[in-house]
Coordinates of C-alpha atoms in Angstrom, one line a residue:
M1 CA -40.5 27.1 48.0
D2 CA -37.1 27.3 46.3
Q3 CA -36.8 26.3 42.6
W4 CA -34.2 23.6 43.7
T5 CA -34.0 21.0 46.4
R6 CA -31.8 22.2 49.2
L7 CA -29.2 19.9 50.6
D8 CA -29.9 18.7 54.1
P9 CA -28.4 21.1 56.8
I10 CA -26.3 18.2 58.1
Y11 CA -25.2 17.0 54.6
D12 CA -22.0 15.0 54.9
S13 CA -19.8 15.8 51.9
E14 CA -17.0 13.5 53.1
A15 CA -19.3 10.5 53.4
A16 CA -20.7 11.2 49.9
A17 CA -17.1 11.5 48.6
R18 CA -16.1 8.1 50.2
T19 CA -19.0 6.4 48.6
I20 CA -18.2 7.9 45.2
A21 CA -14.6 7.1 45.5
A22 CA -15.2 3.4 46.1
A23 CA -17.6 3.1 43.2
A24 CA -15.3 5.1 40.9
A25 CA -12.3 2.9 41.7
A26 CA -14.2 -0.2 40.8
R27 CA -15.3 1.3 37.4
A28 CA -12.0 3.1 36.5
D29 CA -10.4 0.3 34.5
A30 CA -13.4 -0.1 32.2
Q31 CA -13.3 3.6 31.5
D32 CA -9.6 3.6 30.7
H33 CA -9.8 3.9 26.9
D34 CA -9.6 6.7 24.3
G35 CA -12.8 8.7 24.5
G36 CA -13.6 7.2 27.9
F37 CA -15.7 9.2 30.4
P38 CA -16.8 8.4 34.0
Q39 CA -20.5 8.8 33.2
D40 CA -21.8 6.7 36.0
D41 CA -19.5 8.4 38.5
V42 CA -20.7 11.9 37.4
A43 CA -24.2 10.7 37.9
D44 CA -23.2 9.7 41.4
L45 CA -21.8 13.2 42.0
A46 CA -25.2 14.5 41.2
R47 CA -27.3 11.9 43.0
L48 CA -25.2 12.2 46.3
G49 CA -25.2 16.0 46.2
L50 CA -21.6 16.8 45.4
L51 CA -22.5 18.8 42.3
A52 CA -24.6 21.1 44.5
A53 CA -22.4 21.0 47.5
P54 CA -20.1 23.9 46.5
V55 CA -23.2 26.2 46.1
P56 CA -23.5 28.7 49.0
V57 CA -25.7 27.6 51.8
E58 CA -28.1 30.4 51.4
Q59 CA -28.9 29.1 47.9
G60 CA -29.4 25.5 48.9
G61 CA -25.9 24.1 48.8
A62 CA -23.5 23.0 51.5
G63 CA -21.0 25.9 51.0
L64 CA -18.3 23.3 50.4
G65 CA -15.0 25.2 50.1
T66 CA -16.3 28.3 51.9
E67 CA -15.6 27.0 55.4
P68 CA -12.5 28.4 57.3
G69 CA -9.4 26.8 55.8
A70 CA -11.4 24.9 53.2
G71 CA -10.5 21.7 54.9
A72 CA -13.7 19.9 54.0
L73 CA -13.1 20.6 50.3
A74 CA -9.6 19.4 50.4
E75 CA -10.8 16.2 51.9
V76 CA -13.5 15.7 49.3
L77 CA -11.1 16.4 46.4
R78 CA -8.6 14.0 47.9
L79 CA -11.1 11.2 48.2
V80 CA -12.6 11.7 44.7
G81 CA -9.1 11.8 43.2
Y82 CA -8.3 8.5 45.1
G83 CA -11.2 6.8 43.4
S84 CA -10.4 8.2 39.9
L85 CA -8.1 11.0 38.9
A86 CA -10.1 11.6 35.7
L87 CA -13.2 12.1 37.9
G88 CA -11.3 14.2 40.3
R89 CA -10.1 16.5 37.5
L90 CA -13.7 16.9 36.3
Y91 CA -15.0 17.6 39.8
E92 CA -12.3 20.1 40.6
G93 CA -13.2 22.1 37.4
H94 CA -16.9 22.0 38.5
V95 CA -16.0 23.4 41.9
N96 CA -13.8 26.0 40.3
A97 CA -16.7 27.2 38.1
I98 CA -19.2 27.3 41.0
Q99 CA -16.7 29.4 43.1
L100 CA -16.1 31.9 40.2
I101 CA -19.8 32.3 39.8
A102 CA -20.3 32.8 43.5
R103 CA -17.5 35.5 43.5
Y104 CA -18.4 37.4 40.3
G105 CA -22.0 36.5 39.4
T106 CA -24.9 38.9 39.7
P107 CA -27.8 37.8 42.0
D108 CA -29.7 36.7 38.9
Q109 CA -26.7 34.8 37.5
R110 CA -26.1 33.1 40.7
S111 CA -29.7 32.0 41.2
R112 CA -30.0 30.7 37.6
L113 CA -26.6 28.9 37.5
F114 CA -26.8 27.4 41.0
A115 CA -30.2 26.0 40.0
D116 CA -28.4 24.3 37.1
A117 CA -25.9 22.7 39.6
H118 CA -28.8 21.5 41.7
A119 CA -30.3 20.0 38.6
G120 CA -27.2 18.0 37.9
H121 CA -25.4 20.0 35.2
L122 CA -21.7 19.4 35.1
F123 CA -19.7 22.7 35.0
G124 CA -16.2 23.1 33.7
V125 CA -13.6 25.9 33.4
W126 CA -11.9 26.0 30.0
N127 CA -9.3 28.8 29.3
T128 CA -6.8 27.1 27.1
E129 CA -6.8 27.9 23.4
P130 CA -4.6 27.9 20.3
A131 CA -2.5 30.9 19.3
D132 CA -4.9 31.3 16.3
G133 CA -8.6 30.5 16.5
G134 CA -9.1 31.3 20.1
L135 CA -12.5 32.1 21.5
R136 CA -14.0 35.6 20.8
V137 CA -17.3 37.4 20.6
E138 CA -18.0 38.5 17.1
A139 CA -20.7 41.2 17.4
R140 CA -20.0 44.8 18.7
D141 CA -23.1 45.1 20.8
T142 CA -24.6 43.6 23.9
D143 CA -25.7 40.5 22.0
G144 CA -23.4 38.5 19.7
R145 CA -22.1 35.2 18.7
L146 CA -19.1 33.2 19.6
L147 CA -16.3 32.3 17.2
G148 CA -13.4 29.9 18.0
V149 CA -12.4 27.0 20.1
K150 CA -11.1 26.0 23.5
T151 CA -8.5 23.2 23.7
F152 CA -7.5 20.7 26.4
A153 CA -11.0 21.0 27.7
S154 CA -11.7 18.1 30.1
G155 CA -15.3 16.9 30.0
A156 CA -15.6 17.9 26.3
G157 CA -19.0 16.7 25.1
Y158 CA -20.2 16.1 28.7
V159 CA -19.8 19.4 30.4
T160 CA -23.1 21.3 29.9
R161 CA -22.2 24.6 31.5
A162 CA -18.8 25.8 30.3
L163 CA -17.2 28.8 32.1
V164 CA -14.8 30.2 29.4
T165 CA -12.7 33.2 28.7
A166 CA -13.1 35.1 25.4
R167 CA -12.0 38.3 23.8
H168 CA -14.8 40.8 23.5
P169 CA -14.7 43.7 21.0
D170 CA -16.5 46.1 23.4
R171 CA -14.4 45.3 26.4
A172 CA -10.8 45.8 27.2
G173 CA -9.2 42.7 28.5
V174 CA -10.7 39.2 28.6
A175 CA -14.4 38.5 29.4
M176 CA -15.5 35.5 31.4
M177 CA -18.9 33.9 30.6
V178 CA -20.9 30.7 31.2
V179 CA -22.1 29.1 28.0
P180 CA -24.8 26.4 28.0
L181 CA -23.9 23.4 25.9
E182 CA -25.8 20.3 24.7
A183 CA -24.2 17.0 25.8
G184 CA -22.6 15.1 22.9
T185 CA -22.1 18.2 20.7
R186 CA -19.2 20.4 19.5
A187 CA -16.5 18.2 21.0
D188 CA -13.5 16.6 19.2
L189 CA -11.6 14.1 21.3
S190 CA -9.4 12.8 18.5
A191 CA -6.2 14.6 19.5
W192 CA -6.3 13.3 23.2
R193 CA -4.0 10.3 23.0
A194 CA -2.2 10.7 26.3
Q195 CA -0.8 7.7 28.1
G196 CA -3.0 8.5 31.1
M197 CA -6.2 10.3 32.1
R198 CA -7.9 8.7 29.1
A199 CA -11.2 8.8 30.8
S200 CA -11.2 12.6 31.2
A201 CA -12.7 13.2 27.8
T202 CA -10.2 16.0 27.1
G203 CA -10.4 17.6 23.7
T204 CA -11.3 20.7 21.6
V205 CA -14.7 22.3 21.8
D206 CA -15.9 24.6 19.0
F207 CA -18.2 27.4 20.2
T208 CA -18.7 29.0 16.7
G209 CA -22.2 30.3 16.2
L210 CA -23.4 30.1 19.8
A211 CA -25.3 33.1 21.0
V212 CA -24.0 35.2 23.9
N213 CA -25.4 38.3 25.5
A214 CA -24.5 40.6 28.4
G215 CA -26.3 38.4 30.9
D216 CA -23.9 35.6 30.2
I217 CA -20.8 37.6 31.1
L218 CA -19.5 37.4 34.7
G219 CA -17.9 40.3 36.4
Q220 CA -15.5 42.8 34.8
P221 CA -12.9 42.3 32.1
D222 CA -9.9 40.2 33.4
D223 CA -11.7 39.2 36.6
Y224 CA -10.8 35.7 35.8
F225 CA -7.1 36.5 36.3
Q226 CA -7.5 38.3 39.6
Q227 CA -4.9 37.2 42.2
P228 CA -4.6 35.5 44.5
A229 CA -7.7 33.4 43.4
F230 CA -6.4 32.7 39.9
S231 CA -3.1 31.0 40.9
G232 CA -4.0 30.4 44.5
G233 CA -6.8 28.0 43.5
A234 CA -4.1 25.5 42.3
W235 CA -4.1 23.8 45.7
R236 CA -7.4 22.2 44.5
F237 CA -6.0 20.2 41.7
A238 CA -3.0 19.3 44.0
A239 CA -5.5 17.9 46.4
V240 CA -6.9 15.6 43.6
Q241 CA -3.3 14.6 42.8
L242 CA -2.8 13.7 46.5
G243 CA -5.7 11.2 46.2
G244 CA -4.0 9.7 43.2
I245 CA -0.7 9.5 45.1
E246 CA -2.4 7.7 47.9
A247 CA -4.1 5.3 45.5
V248 CA -0.6 4.4 44.0
F249 CA 0.8 4.0 47.5
D250 CA -2.0 1.6 48.5
A251 CA -1.7 -0.4 45.3
W252 CA 2.0 -0.8 46.0
R253 CA 1.4 -1.7 49.7
G254 CA -1.2 -4.2 48.7
H255 CA 1.1 -5.9 46.2
L256 CA 3.8 -6.3 48.8
N257 CA 1.3 -7.9 51.2
R258 CA -0.3 -10.2 48.6
T259 CA 3.1 -11.5 47.3
G260 CA 4.6 -11.8 50.8
R261 CA 7.5 -9.5 49.9
G262 CA 6.9 -6.9 52.5
G263 CA 9.3 -8.5 55.0
D264 CA 12.3 -7.7 52.8
P265 CA 14.2 -4.8 54.5
H266 CA 14.8 -3.0 51.2
Q267 CA 11.1 -3.1 50.4
L268 CA 10.3 -1.8 53.9
A269 CA 12.8 1.0 53.4
R270 CA 11.2 2.1 50.2
L271 CA 7.7 1.9 51.7
G272 CA 8.8 4.0 54.6
E273 CA 10.2 6.7 52.2
G274 CA 6.9 6.5 50.3
A275 CA 4.9 7.1 53.5
I276 CA 7.0 10.2 54.2
A277 CA 6.3 11.6 50.8
V278 CA 2.5 10.9 51.1
E279 CA 2.2 12.5 54.5
G280 CA 4.3 15.5 53.4
A281 CA 2.0 16.1 50.5
R282 CA -1.0 15.9 52.7
L283 CA 0.4 18.4 55.1
W284 CA 1.2 20.8 52.2
I285 CA -2.4 20.5 51.0
E286 CA -3.8 21.0 54.4
R287 CA -1.8 24.2 54.9
G288 CA -2.3 25.3 51.3
A289 CA -6.0 25.3 51.7
Q290 CA -5.7 27.4 54.8
V291 CA -3.3 29.9 53.2
A292 CA -5.5 30.3 50.1
S293 CA -8.4 31.3 52.2
D294 CA -6.5 33.7 54.4
A295 CA -7.7 37.2 53.6
G296 CA -5.1 38.7 55.8
M297 CA -2.1 37.5 53.8
P298 CA -0.8 39.6 50.9
P299 CA -1.9 38.1 47.5
A300 CA 1.7 37.7 46.3
R301 CA 2.6 35.7 49.4
V302 CA -0.5 33.5 48.9
V303 CA 0.4 32.8 45.3
A304 CA 4.0 32.0 46.3
Y305 CA 2.9 29.5 48.9
I306 CA 0.5 27.8 46.6
N307 CA 3.2 27.5 44.0
L308 CA 5.3 25.7 46.5
V309 CA 2.3 23.4 47.3
R310 CA 2.1 22.5 43.6
L311 CA 5.7 21.6 43.4
A312 CA 5.9 19.8 46.7
V313 CA 2.9 17.6 45.7
E314 CA 4.5 17.0 42.3
R315 CA 7.7 15.9 43.9
A316 CA 5.9 13.7 46.3
G317 CA 4.0 12.0 43.4
L318 CA 7.1 11.5 41.3
D319 CA 8.9 10.0 44.4
V320 CA 6.1 7.6 45.2
L321 CA 5.8 6.5 41.5
Q322 CA 9.5 5.8 41.3
L323 CA 9.6 3.9 44.6
A324 CA 6.4 2.0 43.9
Q325 CA 7.5 0.9 40.4
R326 CA 10.9 -0.2 41.6
S327 CA 9.4 -2.2 44.4
V328 CA 6.7 -3.9 42.3
G329 CA 8.9 -4.3 39.3
L330 CA 7.8 -5.4 35.8
Q331 CA 4.4 -6.6 37.1
G332 CA 3.4 -3.1 37.8
F333 CA 3.8 -2.2 34.1
M334 CA 1.5 -5.0 32.9
R335 CA -2.0 -4.2 32.0
G336 CA -4.4 -5.7 34.5
H337 CA -2.2 -4.9 37.5
R338 CA -3.7 -2.3 39.7
L339 CA -0.6 -0.1 39.7
E340 CA -0.3 0.1 36.0
R341 CA -3.3 2.4 35.2
L342 CA -2.9 4.3 38.5
A343 CA 0.7 5.1 37.7
R344 CA -0.2 6.3 34.1
D345 CA -3.0 8.5 35.3
L346 CA -0.9 10.1 38.0
A347 CA 2.2 10.6 35.9
T348 CA 0.0 12.4 33.3
Y349 CA -2.0 14.5 35.8
L350 CA 1.2 15.6 37.6
R351 CA 2.2 17.5 34.4
Q352 CA 0.8 20.9 35.1
P353 CA 1.9 24.0 33.2
G354 CA 4.8 26.3 34.1
P355 CA 6.5 24.4 37.0
D356 CA 9.8 26.2 36.6
H357 CA 8.1 29.6 36.6
A358 CA 6.1 28.6 39.6
L359 CA 9.2 27.7 41.5
T360 CA 11.3 30.8 40.6
A361 CA 8.3 33.2 41.2
A362 CA 7.9 31.7 44.7
A363 CA 11.6 31.9 45.4
S364 CA 11.6 35.6 44.3
E365 CA 8.8 36.5 46.6
I366 CA 10.6 34.7 49.5
L367 CA 13.9 36.4 48.6
Q368 CA 12.5 39.9 49.0
A369 CA 10.3 39.2 52.0
D370 CA 11.4 41.1 55.2
A371 CA 10.4 38.4 57.7
M372 CA 11.9 35.5 59.5
A373 CA 11.5 32.1 57.7
G374 CA 9.0 30.9 60.2
D375 CA 6.9 34.0 59.8
L376 CA 6.8 34.0 55.9
W377 CA 3.3 32.5 55.8
T378 CA 1.6 34.3 58.7
E379 CA 0.0 37.7 59.0
T380 CA 3.1 38.8 60.9
A381 CA 4.9 38.9 57.6
A382 CA 2.2 41.0 55.9

C-alpha cells in the first residue's frame, strides 16, 4: 500500500480544472483586496486532485505535463487562469516545483515531497531576492541554517513547501532546495500594493534561522538555471495568461450582448480583431508546449521559441485589453463591472521580467540559424 492515495488511472485533469475555474471565477471579486488569497480555490485544487496531478504516474500522480507535447497541462493552466489569474499564478508555481523535483530529486526526495503534494501541500518556486540580504546557507558543513529573504514570492504565508535558490558556502554556484514552511508565518505582504493580482499573496518571506541539510538540496549547483528548462518553462505562465485574456474577451463579449450594442459594425470589427488575437495566442501556446518538450531541438532554439511565445501572448493580451476597454468604455473601469478586475489582473500579470532581452535574444538565434524560415522550429534545423 502506498503512503498516499493514488489518482484514478482515468483521472480527468481538464474536467477538474473546469470545475475549479467556475468556482474560482465566482469567488474572485471577494478575494480582490490587499492581502487577499484564494484559500477555498487552493483547497479545491487539493480536493479535486490537481495538486497531485503533476506527480509522475509511478508515484501516484497523473503525470500532468509529462505527456507528449504537454497539451493537457497547457489546457489545465489556461482553464485555471480563466477562473482566476491569481490562482493560476499559484498553480503554475506549484507545477514548476513538482517538475523540478521530478527532474533533480533523489528517489528519497521524490517519494517524500510527492507524498506532501498528495497530502495537499502547496508548493512554490521563489528565486527573486534583493541585491543585499538574499538567501544563503550560513554554516560550512552538511547541516546549516538559512539567512536572508526572498521577494515577490507569490503565495507568501500560504505556500508550505518552498523551492528556493540560495548561495551555499561549500558549493560553487547556486543551490536549489525545498524548505518546509508553516502556514501564516514569515511572510510580509505589506509592500504588495499592485493594481492587480491582489489575491496572489505576493510578498517577502524571511527564512532566517530555518535549518537546512544536505537532504534538502536538489541536484547539483546551478541546476535550477539549466537550459532549456529554465527559460523554456515560461510557456506555462503564458498559458495562464491566455486564460486571463479569454476571460477579458468573454467579459467584453458579454457586455456587448447585454447592452444590445453588438450590432454596431465598429463594435463587431473590434470584436473580430480581438478574436484573432485570442486565437493567435492559443496557437502560440499550443506550439510552445510542444517545442518545450521536444528533446530533439537544440536548447538555444527552444529558448528562442519560448521567448517568442511570451511576447506573442503579451501582445495579444495588450491588444485585447485595449480593444475591450475601448468597446465597453467608462463602464469597464467602474468597480463592480466584470471587466474592471479582470483587466487589472491581466495588465499586472502580463508584466514579466526582461521582455526586451527576450525579444532580442530570440532574434539573435534566428539571425544566425542556417535554416529556412519554415524549418527553424523543427529537427531539420538542428
